Amino acid sequence: MQDKQYLMMPGPTPVPPSVYAAMSRPVGGHRTDEFARMHKRIVEKLKRVFQTQNDIFVITNSGTGALETAIANTVSARDKVLALITGNFGERFANIARAYGAELIEVNFGYGKDVDLSVVEEKLRQNPDVKVVLATQNETSTGVCNDIAGIGALVARTPALLLVDGVSGVGAIEIKVDEWGIDMLCTASQKAFMLPPGLAMVSVSDKAWGVVNNNKAPRFYFSIPAFKKVLDKWNTAYTPNVTLFYGLEAALEMMEAEGLDNVYTRHALLARATRAAVKALGLRLLAEERYASNALTAVWGPEGIAADDLRKIIKNKYGVIFAGGQGEVKGKIIRIAHMGFADKMDVIIAVSALEMALAEAGYPVQLGAGIAAAQEVFLGRV
Amino acid sequence: MQDKQYLMMPGPTPVPPSVYAAMSRPVGGHRTDEFARMHKRIVEKLKRVFQTQNDIFVITNSGTGALETAIANTVSARDKVLALITGNFGERFANIARAYGAELIEVNFGYGKDVDLSVVEEKLRQNPDVKVVLATQNETSTGVCNDIAGIGALVARTPALLLVDGVSGVGAIEIKVDEWGIDMLCTASQKAFMLPPGLAMVSVSDKAWGVVNNNKAPRFYFSIPAFKKVLDKWNTAYTPNVTLFYGLEAALEMMEAEGLDNVYTRHALLARATRAAVKALGLRLLAEERYASNALTAVWGPEGIAADDLRKIIKNKYGVIFAGGQGEVKGKIIRIAHMGFADKMDVIIAVSALEMALAEAGYPVQLGAGIAAAQEVFLGRV
């Protein structure tokens, strides 16, 4: 039916009516006291999400722009960069460093695996001249959540900076920038922040500032020193997406009204229910449960049925939009997002659509079995 | 979670984003060519929904205002009115006639029953001086769909007018004003027309005009002759809700894009799936299936559990809003609306919330059993 669409891909994610209402306000000027006051309020709220005292810059680009901002301000040609890769977005982070002329040490842990800390420790010992370490909090392509606290503890002992891609994780999965020693955390609006795409956020630690201020790579739109120069007046270096700032404030207010702990607990609950349902249907999860993401669940397509054919049935018959595989697992997996503006009934919709599509595709599914497993989780029985 | 609300009561019903978008247009003047052209387009589309060549008046009030418009223009003090009552809204229609001084012949068929045509035939024979017959297409309080074609055929043989309350039926369940001999059909915006409350629509047959033009009851805002006087210029007698007119045009465009036959088939499918699910959970339906509504399903509360307590769990834990009982069945039933902007996943949400709430209330429910029954219907297996 027209207008009946259930967006369950890992970004863009659904936007709550309250956020749309805030965004429908007539656009105001960005060189005004009103904007400055809002900008300050937003950054104060973001600091509570990031758990940091560091500066946070809200910049007008998408997640990849946030990653490039981090690289452009810390990596110069021939700098040694250790890239910890667990999927497509880990590869992208490395590719951005490569574009800036980095000498890359890439460690690929494999699709569906998480970062092995002992390997990180060894690589750092073998390469004491590593300037920057790249890690992914929540690998969107596989639904793997890496141990950023563990990686942070290892990098903190070295002169290297830790740059973290938190694009699909921040706001869904707790992160502690200061306690875990994250020098730059990058995230974006269109995932757990419940906004349309167009804004990114980057934090910068004291340790990072020395490098940022002296980096040699060309930078202008992505220049953090340019952002910093105007931040004391709560100004932005270039024209910001004012409308998304309105939305971001509303979204952060929603998150605070729910309570950040409750937001994280909700994501954990939805993830557990989704995994329980998938297993009850006899399907296999891509990631091991001990490091499975709370924001997204990746599922192997069933034996003999193309994952993308299944996604097509799910979209065309039920209006539910899942993501497919990327990179090595292209065409082989289905990715179900449960991040941001998502609650129990979204999991119910996802599982029900999956059950019916499996039945149509000839998979021997017991209708309702996945739903029952999710319901058991919601009822607190398992 | 804030903003996660699933409105499944019989009006207001959910409004599609396309309709909200149309309604967000800046309000225009109603004494303009633009308004007149839009008014004409809307009435042409409504005539296809009503299946009539009669005039249709779009008036600014809610469903009860539409019913009063019909009464105020056809009933004067001491006129004999036959009221065919199958629930709360049938009673309301009679009460409006009573307020206008009618001499009422009330036939109450009982909550959960439909109109018995043999009784109608007998009452009309016994009372050849009946001026107006009141009937309800879809009795919102019980989920009963009456045989308007049958009633119409009986009334057509007499001088009486047939006034039909189609508030919660029109747009969800097919109705044929001309073929079935409906002299005035009343409906409203906030049910199957997928709009917020505030507009009502009334059609007037040739047979009705003689009565309407000469009725003695006091009327001003509800005066159909006043509406008619300006209709040739596609004007309205008094200030219309212009914003809802924008929404109504968008909603009618959505219905025509889907195809009216498909709209009715969709409602029938959702009703069948809902009934199958309810039965699979061991609950009893209020209405017999042969005359059960395609727009709304009324379900008896389970033995030993107060229906309103169950509704409270469903609302507070899952954000799903069902209606309760009215009149004789107050506190005893749950009413699940599946009308207007409703599709398969809405039934899945409704049933899943019901299953979990039953489990919490201690009812021996097999989780997923209702969902499976609904899915079987959606998959075309039953």
PDB file of C-alpha atoms in Angstrom, chain A residues 119-208:
ATOM      1  CA  VAL A 119      46.787  -9.120  17.168  1.00  0.00           C
ATOM      2  CA  VAL A 120      46.418  -5.399  17.843  1.00  0.00           C
ATOM      3  CA  GLU A 121      48.903  -5.613  20.685  1.00  0.00           C
ATOM      4  CA  GLU A 122      51.419  -7.439  18.475  1.00  0.00           C
ATOM      5  CA  LYS A 123      51.025  -5.040  15.551  1.00  0.00           C
ATOM      6  CA  LEU A 124      51.536  -2.041  17.802  1.00  0.00           C
ATOM      7  CA  ARG A 125      54.663  -3.640  19.306  1.00  0.00           C
ATOM      8  CA  GLN A 126      56.050  -4.448  15.844  1.00  0.00           C
ATOM      9  CA  ASN A 127      55.312  -0.921  14.616  1.00  0.00           C
ATOM     10  CA  PRO A 128      56.159   1.600  17.318  1.00  0.00           C
ATOM     11  CA  ASP A 129      56.026   4.361  14.698  1.00  0.00           C
ATOM     12  CA  VAL A 130      52.289   3.941  13.971  1.00  0.00           C
ATOM     13  CA  LYS A 131      50.778   7.421  14.040  1.00  0.00           C
ATOM     14  CA  VAL A 132      47.108   6.547  13.760  1.00  0.00           C
ATOM     15  CA  VAL A 133      44.956   3.463  14.509  1.00  0.00           C
ATOM     16  CA  LEU A 134      41.606   3.083  12.732  1.00  0.00           C
ATOM     17  CA  ALA A 135      38.849   1.037  14.340  1.00  0.00           C
ATOM     18  CA  THR A 136      35.128   0.497  13.859  1.00  0.00           C
ATOM     19  CA  GLN A 137      32.785   0.443  16.831  1.00  0.00           C
ATOM     20  CA  ASN A 138      29.833  -1.154  15.058  1.00  0.00           C
ATOM     21  CA  GLU A 139      30.712  -2.688  11.685  1.00  0.00           C
ATOM     22  CA  THR A 140      27.565  -1.916   9.715  1.00  0.00           C
ATOM     23  CA  SER A 141      28.301  -4.443   6.988  1.00  0.00           C
ATOM     24  CA  THR A 142      28.414  -7.441   9.329  1.00  0.00           C
ATOM     25  CA  GLY A 143      26.640  -6.523  12.571  1.00  0.00           C
ATOM     26  CA  VAL A 144      29.805  -6.949  14.608  1.00  0.00           C
ATOM     27  CA  CYS A 145      30.483  -4.778  17.635  1.00  0.00           C
ATOM     28  CA  ASN A 146      34.181  -4.406  18.383  1.00  0.00           C
ATOM     29  CA  ASP A 147      35.783  -4.015  21.799  1.00  0.00           C
ATOM     30  CA  ILE A 148      36.713  -0.345  21.595  1.00  0.00           C
ATOM     31  CA  ALA A 149      37.561  -0.208  25.308  1.00  0.00           C
ATOM     32  CA  GLY A 150      40.101  -2.990  24.785  1.00  0.00           C
ATOM     33  CA  ILE A 151      41.584  -1.412  21.662  1.00  0.00           C
ATOM     34  CA  GLY A 152      41.695   1.973  23.397  1.00  0.00           C
ATOM     35  CA  ALA A 153      43.650   0.587  26.349  1.00  0.00           C
ATOM     36  CA  LEU A 154      46.298  -0.801  23.979  1.00  0.00           C
ATOM     37  CA  VAL A 155      46.606   2.347  21.850  1.00  0.00           C
ATOM     38  CA  ALA A 156      46.732   4.612  24.918  1.00  0.00           C
ATOM     39  CA  ARG A 157      50.113   3.110  25.853  1.00  0.00           C
ATOM     40  CA  THR A 158      51.575   4.309  22.526  1.00  0.00           C
ATOM     41  CA  PRO A 159      51.968   7.730  20.918  1.00  0.00           C
ATOM     42  CA  ALA A 160      49.399   6.720  18.270  1.00  0.00           C
ATOM     43  CA  LEU A 161      45.952   8.238  18.000  1.00  0.00           C
ATOM     44  CA  LEU A 162      42.828   6.067  18.026  1.00  0.00           C
ATOM     45  CA  LEU A 163      40.239   7.112  15.423  1.00  0.00           C
ATOM     46  CA  VAL A 164      36.901   5.350  15.774  1.00  0.00           C
ATOM     47  CA  ASP A 165      34.137   4.977  13.207  1.00  0.00           C
ATOM     48  CA  GLY A 166      31.034   5.136  15.383  1.00  0.00           C
ATOM     49  CA  VAL A 167      28.710   5.999  12.517  1.00  0.00           C
ATOM     50  CA  SER A 168      26.168   3.231  13.084  1.00  0.00           C
ATOM     51  CA  GLY A 169      26.914   2.614  16.736  1.00  0.00           C
ATOM     52  CA  VAL A 170      26.883   5.877  18.671  1.00  0.00           C
ATOM     53  CA  GLY A 171      23.453   6.475  20.187  1.00  0.00           C
ATOM     54  CA  ALA A 172      22.547   2.785  20.009  1.00  0.00           C
ATOM     55  CA  ILE A 173      25.490   1.210  21.835  1.00  0.00           C
ATOM     56  CA  GLU A 174      27.197   2.876  24.794  1.00  0.00           C
ATOM     57  CA  ILE A 175      30.610   4.409  24.135  1.00  0.00           C
ATOM     58  CA  LYS A 176      32.943   6.168  26.578  1.00  0.00           C
ATOM     59  CA  VAL A 177      35.255   8.485  24.697  1.00  0.00           C
ATOM     60  CA  ASP A 178      37.285   9.723  27.658  1.00  0.00           C
ATOM     61  CA  GLU A 179      37.447   6.528  29.706  1.00  0.00           C
ATOM     62  CA  TRP A 180      38.321   4.376  26.699  1.00  0.00           C
ATOM     63  CA  GLY A 181      40.864   6.799  25.214  1.00  0.00           C
ATOM     64  CA  ILE A 182      39.187   7.517  21.897  1.00  0.00           C
ATOM     65  CA  ASP A 183      41.036  10.395  20.257  1.00  0.00           C
ATOM     66  CA  MET A 184      38.504  11.031  17.548  1.00  0.00           C
ATOM     67  CA  LEU A 185      35.017   9.584  17.460  1.00  0.00           C
ATOM     68  CA  CYS A 186      33.087   9.988  14.211  1.00  0.00           C
ATOM     69  CA  THR A 187      29.347   9.531  13.843  1.00  0.00           C
ATOM     70  CA  ALA A 188      26.470  10.728  11.678  1.00  0.00           C
ATOM     71  CA  SER A 189      22.836  11.762  11.872  1.00  0.00           C
ATOM     72  CA  GLN A 190      21.027   9.060   9.901  1.00  0.00           C
ATOM     73  CA  LYS A 191      21.521   6.016  12.141  1.00  0.00           C
ATOM     74  CA  ALA A 192      20.810   5.894  15.870  1.00  0.00           C
ATOM     75  CA  PHE A 193      20.294   9.671  16.011  1.00  0.00           C
ATOM     76  CA  MET A 194      16.955   9.210  14.191  1.00  0.00           C
ATOM     77  CA  LEU A 195      17.549  11.956  11.617  1.00  0.00           C
ATOM     78  CA  PRO A 196      17.790  12.110   7.852  1.00  0.00           C
ATOM     79  CA  PRO A 197      21.366  12.017   6.472  1.00  0.00           C
ATOM     80  CA  GLY A 198      23.346  15.245   6.274  1.00  0.00           C
ATOM     81  CA  LEU A 199      25.073  15.857   9.592  1.00  0.00           C
ATOM     82  CA  ALA A 200      28.181  14.309  11.093  1.00  0.00           C
ATOM     83  CA  MET A 201      29.828  14.719  14.499  1.00  0.00           C
ATOM     84  CA  VAL A 202      33.486  14.380  15.415  1.00  0.00           C
ATOM     85  CA  SER A 203      35.164  14.666  18.819  1.00  0.00           C
ATOM     86  CA  VAL A 204      38.825  15.589  19.280  1.00  0.00           C
ATOM     87  CA  SER A 205      40.916  14.619  22.334  1.00  0.00           C
ATOM     88  CA  ASP A 206      43.769  16.634  23.881  1.00  0.00           C
ATOM     89  CA  LYS A 207      46.194  14.016  22.577  1.00  0.00           C
ATOM     90  CA  ALA A 208      44.800  14.530  19.073  1.00  0.00           C
TER      91      ALA A 208
END
